[in-house]
Coordinates of C-alpha atoms and ligand atoms in Angstrom, one line a residue:
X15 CA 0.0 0.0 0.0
X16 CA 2.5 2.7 1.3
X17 CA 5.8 3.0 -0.4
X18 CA 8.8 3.8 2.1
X19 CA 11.9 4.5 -0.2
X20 CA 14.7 2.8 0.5
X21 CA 16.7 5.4 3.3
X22 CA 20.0 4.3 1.8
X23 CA 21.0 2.9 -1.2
X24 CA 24.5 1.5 0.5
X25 CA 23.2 0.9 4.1
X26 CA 22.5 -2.5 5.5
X27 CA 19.4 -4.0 6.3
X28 CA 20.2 -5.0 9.8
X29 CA 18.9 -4.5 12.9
X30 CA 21.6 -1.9 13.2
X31 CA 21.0 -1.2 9.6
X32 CA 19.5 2.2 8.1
X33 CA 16.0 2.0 9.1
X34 CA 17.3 1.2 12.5
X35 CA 19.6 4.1 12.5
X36 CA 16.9 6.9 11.8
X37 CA 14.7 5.4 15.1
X38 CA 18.2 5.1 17.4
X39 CA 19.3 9.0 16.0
X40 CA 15.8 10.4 17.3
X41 CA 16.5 8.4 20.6
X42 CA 20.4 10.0 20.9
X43 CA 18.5 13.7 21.2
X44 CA 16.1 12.3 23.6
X45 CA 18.9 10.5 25.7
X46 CA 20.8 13.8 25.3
X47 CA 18.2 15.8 26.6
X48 CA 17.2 13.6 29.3
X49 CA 21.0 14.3 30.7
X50 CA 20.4 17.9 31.0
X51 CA 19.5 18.9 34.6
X52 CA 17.1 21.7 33.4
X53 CA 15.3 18.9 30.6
X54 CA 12.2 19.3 29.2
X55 CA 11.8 15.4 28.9
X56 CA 12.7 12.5 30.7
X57 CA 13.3 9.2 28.4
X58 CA 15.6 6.8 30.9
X59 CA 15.5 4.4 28.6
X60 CA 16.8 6.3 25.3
X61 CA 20.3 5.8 26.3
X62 CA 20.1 2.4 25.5
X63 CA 18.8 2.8 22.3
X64 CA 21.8 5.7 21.0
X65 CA 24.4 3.4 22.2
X66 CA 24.9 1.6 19.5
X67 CA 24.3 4.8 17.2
X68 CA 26.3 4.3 13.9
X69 CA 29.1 7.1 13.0
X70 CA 27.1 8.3 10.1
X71 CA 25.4 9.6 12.3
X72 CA 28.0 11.1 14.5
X73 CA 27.1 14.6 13.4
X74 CA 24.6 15.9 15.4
X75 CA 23.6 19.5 14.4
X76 CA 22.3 21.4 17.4
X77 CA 19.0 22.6 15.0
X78 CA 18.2 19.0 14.5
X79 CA 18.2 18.7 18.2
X80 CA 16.2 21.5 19.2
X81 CA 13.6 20.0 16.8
X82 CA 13.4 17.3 17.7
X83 CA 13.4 18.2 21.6
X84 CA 10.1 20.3 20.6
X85 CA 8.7 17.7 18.8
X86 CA 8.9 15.0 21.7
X87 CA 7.1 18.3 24.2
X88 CA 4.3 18.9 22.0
X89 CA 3.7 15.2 21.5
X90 CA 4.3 14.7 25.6
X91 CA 1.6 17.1 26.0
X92 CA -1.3 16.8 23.2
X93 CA -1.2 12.7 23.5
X94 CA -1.8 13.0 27.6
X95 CA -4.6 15.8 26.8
X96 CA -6.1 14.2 23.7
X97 CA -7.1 10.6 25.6
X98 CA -8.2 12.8 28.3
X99 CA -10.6 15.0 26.2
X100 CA -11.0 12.6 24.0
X101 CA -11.9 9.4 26.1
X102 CA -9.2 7.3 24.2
X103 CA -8.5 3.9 24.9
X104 CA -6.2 2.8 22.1
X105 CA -3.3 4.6 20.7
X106 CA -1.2 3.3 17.7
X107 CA 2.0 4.6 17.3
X108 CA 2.8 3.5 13.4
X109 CA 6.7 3.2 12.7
X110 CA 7.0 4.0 16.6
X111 CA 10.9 3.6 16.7
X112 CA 12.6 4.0 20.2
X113 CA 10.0 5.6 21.5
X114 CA 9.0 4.7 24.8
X115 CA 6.1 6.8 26.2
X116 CA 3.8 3.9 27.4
X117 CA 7.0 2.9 29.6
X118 CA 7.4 7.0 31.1
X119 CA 4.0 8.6 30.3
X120 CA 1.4 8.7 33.1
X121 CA -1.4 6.7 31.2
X122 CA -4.2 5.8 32.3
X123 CA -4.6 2.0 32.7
X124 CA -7.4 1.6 30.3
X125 CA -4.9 2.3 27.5
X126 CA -3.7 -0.6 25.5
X127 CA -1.0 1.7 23.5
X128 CA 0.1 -0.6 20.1
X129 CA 3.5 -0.3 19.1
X130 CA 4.4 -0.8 15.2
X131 CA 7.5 -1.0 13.6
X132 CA 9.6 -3.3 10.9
X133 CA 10.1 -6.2 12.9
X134 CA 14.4 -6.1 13.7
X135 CA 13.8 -2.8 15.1
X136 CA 11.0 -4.4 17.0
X137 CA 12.8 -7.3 18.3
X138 CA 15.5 -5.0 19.4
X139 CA 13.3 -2.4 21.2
X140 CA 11.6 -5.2 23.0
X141 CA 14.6 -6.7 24.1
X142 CA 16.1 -3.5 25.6
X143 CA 12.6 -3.1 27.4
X144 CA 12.4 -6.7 28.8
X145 CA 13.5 -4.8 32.0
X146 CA 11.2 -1.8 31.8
X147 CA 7.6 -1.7 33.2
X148 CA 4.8 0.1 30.9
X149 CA 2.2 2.2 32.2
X150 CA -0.6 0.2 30.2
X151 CA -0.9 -2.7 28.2
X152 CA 1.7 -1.9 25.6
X153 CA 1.5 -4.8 22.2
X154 CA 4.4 -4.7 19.8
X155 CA 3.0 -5.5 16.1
X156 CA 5.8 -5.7 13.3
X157 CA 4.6 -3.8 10.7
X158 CA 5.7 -3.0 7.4
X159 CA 4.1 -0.2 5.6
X160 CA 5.1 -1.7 2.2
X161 CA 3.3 -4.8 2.5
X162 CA -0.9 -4.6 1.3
X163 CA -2.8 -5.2 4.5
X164 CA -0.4 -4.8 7.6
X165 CA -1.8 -1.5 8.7
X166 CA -5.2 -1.9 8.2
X167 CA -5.2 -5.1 9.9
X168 CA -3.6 -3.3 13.0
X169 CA -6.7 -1.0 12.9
X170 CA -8.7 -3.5 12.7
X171 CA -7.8 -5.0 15.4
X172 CA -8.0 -2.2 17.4
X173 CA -11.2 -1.7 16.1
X174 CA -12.5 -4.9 17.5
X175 CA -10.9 -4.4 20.8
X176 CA -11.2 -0.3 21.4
X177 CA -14.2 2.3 20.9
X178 CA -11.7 5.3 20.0
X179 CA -8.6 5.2 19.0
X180 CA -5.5 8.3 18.6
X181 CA -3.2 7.3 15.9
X182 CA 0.8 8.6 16.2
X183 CA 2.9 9.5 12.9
X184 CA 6.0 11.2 14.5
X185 CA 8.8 11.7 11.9
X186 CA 7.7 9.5 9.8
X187 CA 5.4 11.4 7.2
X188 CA 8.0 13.5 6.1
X189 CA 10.1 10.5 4.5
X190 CA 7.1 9.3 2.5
X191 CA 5.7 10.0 -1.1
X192 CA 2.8 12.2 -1.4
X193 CA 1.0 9.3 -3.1
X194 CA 1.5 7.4 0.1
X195 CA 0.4 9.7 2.7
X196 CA -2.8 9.8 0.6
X197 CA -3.2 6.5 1.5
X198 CA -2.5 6.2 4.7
X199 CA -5.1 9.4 5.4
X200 CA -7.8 7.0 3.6
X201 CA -6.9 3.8 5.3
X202 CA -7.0 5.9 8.9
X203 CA -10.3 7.0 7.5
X204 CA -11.9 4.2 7.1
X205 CA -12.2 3.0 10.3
X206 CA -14.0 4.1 12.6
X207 CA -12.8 4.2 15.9
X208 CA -10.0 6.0 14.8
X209 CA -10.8 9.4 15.8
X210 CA -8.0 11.1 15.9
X211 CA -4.2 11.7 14.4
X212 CA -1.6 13.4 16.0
X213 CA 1.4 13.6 13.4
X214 CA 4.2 16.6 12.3
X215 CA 4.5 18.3 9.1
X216 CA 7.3 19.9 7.3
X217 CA 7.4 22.7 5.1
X218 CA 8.9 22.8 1.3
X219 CA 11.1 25.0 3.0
X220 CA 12.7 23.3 5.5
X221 CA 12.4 20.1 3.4
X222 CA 14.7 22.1 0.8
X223 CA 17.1 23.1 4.0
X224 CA 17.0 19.9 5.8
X225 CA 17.8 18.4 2.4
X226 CA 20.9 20.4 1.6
X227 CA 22.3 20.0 5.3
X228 CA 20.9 15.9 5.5
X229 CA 23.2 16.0 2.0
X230 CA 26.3 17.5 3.7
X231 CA 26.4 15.3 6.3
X232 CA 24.7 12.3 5.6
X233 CA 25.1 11.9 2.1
X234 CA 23.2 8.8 1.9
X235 CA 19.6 9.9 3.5
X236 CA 20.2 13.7 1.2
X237 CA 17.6 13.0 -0.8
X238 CA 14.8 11.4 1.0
X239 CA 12.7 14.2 2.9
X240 CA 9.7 14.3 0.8
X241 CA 6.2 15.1 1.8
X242 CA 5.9 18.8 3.1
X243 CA 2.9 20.1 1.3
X244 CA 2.4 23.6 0.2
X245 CA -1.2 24.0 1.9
X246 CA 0.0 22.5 5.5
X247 CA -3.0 20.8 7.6
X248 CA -5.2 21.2 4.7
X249 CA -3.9 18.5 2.7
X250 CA -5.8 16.1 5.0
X251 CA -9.2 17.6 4.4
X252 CA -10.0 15.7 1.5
X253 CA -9.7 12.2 3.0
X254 CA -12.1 13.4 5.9
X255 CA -9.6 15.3 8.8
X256 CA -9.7 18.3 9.9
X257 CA -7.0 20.1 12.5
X258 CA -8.1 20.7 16.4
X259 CA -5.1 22.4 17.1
X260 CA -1.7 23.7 15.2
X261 CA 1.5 23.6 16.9
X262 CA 4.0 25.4 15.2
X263 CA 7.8 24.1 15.6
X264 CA 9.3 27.3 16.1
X265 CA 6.8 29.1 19.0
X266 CA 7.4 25.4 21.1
X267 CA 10.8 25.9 20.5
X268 CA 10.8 29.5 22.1
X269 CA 8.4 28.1 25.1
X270 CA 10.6 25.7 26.1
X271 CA 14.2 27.5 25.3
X272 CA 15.2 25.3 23.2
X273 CA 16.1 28.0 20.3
X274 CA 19.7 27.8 20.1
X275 CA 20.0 29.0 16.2
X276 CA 17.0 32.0 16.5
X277 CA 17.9 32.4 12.6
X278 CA 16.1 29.6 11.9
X279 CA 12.6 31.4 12.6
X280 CA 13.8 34.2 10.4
X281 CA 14.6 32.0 7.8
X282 CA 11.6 29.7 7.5
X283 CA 9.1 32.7 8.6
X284 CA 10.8 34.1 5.1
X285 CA 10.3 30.8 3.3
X286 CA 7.3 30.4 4.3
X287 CA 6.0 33.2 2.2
X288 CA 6.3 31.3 -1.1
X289 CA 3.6 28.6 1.0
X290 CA 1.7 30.6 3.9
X291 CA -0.5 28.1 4.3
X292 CA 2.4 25.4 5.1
X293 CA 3.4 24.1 8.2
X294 CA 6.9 22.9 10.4
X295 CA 5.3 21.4 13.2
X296 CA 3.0 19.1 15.2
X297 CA -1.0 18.8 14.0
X298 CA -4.0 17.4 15.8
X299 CA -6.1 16.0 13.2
X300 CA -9.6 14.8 14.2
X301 CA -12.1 13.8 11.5
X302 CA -14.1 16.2 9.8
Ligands
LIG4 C1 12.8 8.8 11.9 S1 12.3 7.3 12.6 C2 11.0 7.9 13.7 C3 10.7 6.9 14.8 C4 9.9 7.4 15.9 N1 8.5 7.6 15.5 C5 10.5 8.6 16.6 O1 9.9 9.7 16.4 O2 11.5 8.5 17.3 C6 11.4 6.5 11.3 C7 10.8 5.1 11.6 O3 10.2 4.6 10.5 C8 10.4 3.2 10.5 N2 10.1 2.7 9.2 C9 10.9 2.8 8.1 N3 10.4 2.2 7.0 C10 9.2 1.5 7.5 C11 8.3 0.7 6.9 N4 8.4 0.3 5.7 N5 7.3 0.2 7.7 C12 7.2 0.6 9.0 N6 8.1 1.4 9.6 C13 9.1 1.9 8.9 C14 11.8 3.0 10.9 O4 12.1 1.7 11.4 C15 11.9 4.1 12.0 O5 11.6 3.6 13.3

């Protein structure tokens, strides 16, 4: 259903392999930031998963950081208020990675959180948790997004199981085609219990930044950054969601001081005259 392009065309296929890499990188800034005594997150377990980080990606820009810091807040924050307001009992976190929130969230018990992800990077995750005690029921479901039927049999087991569900996309929408974004909107859509989908968004012009900087230091993933459409949240509105509430990366950046190249904002505020209606940052999407 969903093509995921290849993220390198000489990485491995490993656990510790390319794919692997992406999920253990996004873990190094949460372990990093977890170390800080003023931190605006608290991921104990991340160190385990940046340990074995490979030197490709050994440079870690201090921008990329910051971004991703804000990204892990905002989330933090709207999944906590969403299955309050929302009265969710199911969350799906597709292509989770090394995230751990059901393990260092305060969720309610009624929450059976599903976990997705290829399956090496799901083996590996659940052996550096076998010591770790979640906050809900936590399932771990390989999944890959390439293969017909894996998702949507995910839903619908959740569907079976849950009466409303939030659905997770965190870095992960940004590496896909346009064409398969489309679908996963329409799959989400059609079912039911699915009621809303918390996910970031990149603009064309920080794709066209990110792309040049991913291509001077990580030659091999330059190229790959591809869904950042011009009309922001409102690409969703066709396939049935709407946004409850807008994010932007920047302004949770300032919030929570983590701003440490201010000439970002300038730049991308100036981008983002070319596409006003465009959007670097976190959406709530719930259906229309
Ligand atoms: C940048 S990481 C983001 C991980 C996590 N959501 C986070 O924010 O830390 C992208 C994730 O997509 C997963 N992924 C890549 N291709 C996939 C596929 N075909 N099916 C499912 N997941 C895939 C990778 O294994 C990786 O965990």
């Amino acid at each position: 259903m969903t093509e995921i392009p290849e993220m390198s065309s000489r990485g491995s296929h490993t656990p510790a392999g390319t794919l692997s890499d992406t999920a253990a990188w996004m873990a190094s800034f949460r372990a990093q930031e977890s170390a800080r005594r003023d931190r605006r997150i608290d991921d104990p377990y991340a160190a385990r998963f940046a340990k074995n980080l490979s030197g490709r990606f050994a440079h870690r820009g201090q921008l990329a950081a910051d971004m991703v810091v804000q990204r892990t807040v905002v989330f933090d924050e709207l999944i906590l208020k969403t299955i309050a307001e929302h009265a969710i009992d199911c969350v799906i976190n597709i292509a989770a990675g090394y995230d751990t929130r059901p393990y260092r969230l305060q969720l309610p018990e009624r929450v059976v959180w599903f976990d997705t992800d290829l399956p090496d990077l799901t083996t590996r995750k659940k052996e550096l948790l076998d010591d770790a005690t979640p906050k809900c029921a936590v399932e771990f479901r390989n999944l890959d997004l390439r293969e017909a039927g894996q998702l949507a049999a995910i839903l619908e087991d959740a569907n079976r199981r849950a009466s409303r569900a939030l659905v997770i996309t965190e870095g992960l929408l940004l590496y896909l085609p346009e064409d398969s974004v489309r679908g996963l909107a329409e799959t989400l859509g059609l079912h039911p219990n699915v009621s809303v989908w918390l996910t970031d968004l990149m603009s064309p012009a920080a794709r066209f930044f990110m792309n040049r900087a991913a291509a001077r230091h990580l030659d091999h993933i330059g190229e790959i950054l591809r869904f950042a459409p011009r009309n922001g949240p409102a690409f969703f509105a066709p396939y049935g969601w709407t946004p409850e509430s807008v994010h932007p990366a920047f302004r949770v950046m300032q919030r929570i001081d983590r701003n440490s190249n201010p000439m970002i904002g300038a730049v991308l505020g100036a981008a983002k005259l070319f596409a006003p209606a465009s959007l670097d940052g976190t959406v709530l999407l719930r259906r229309l």
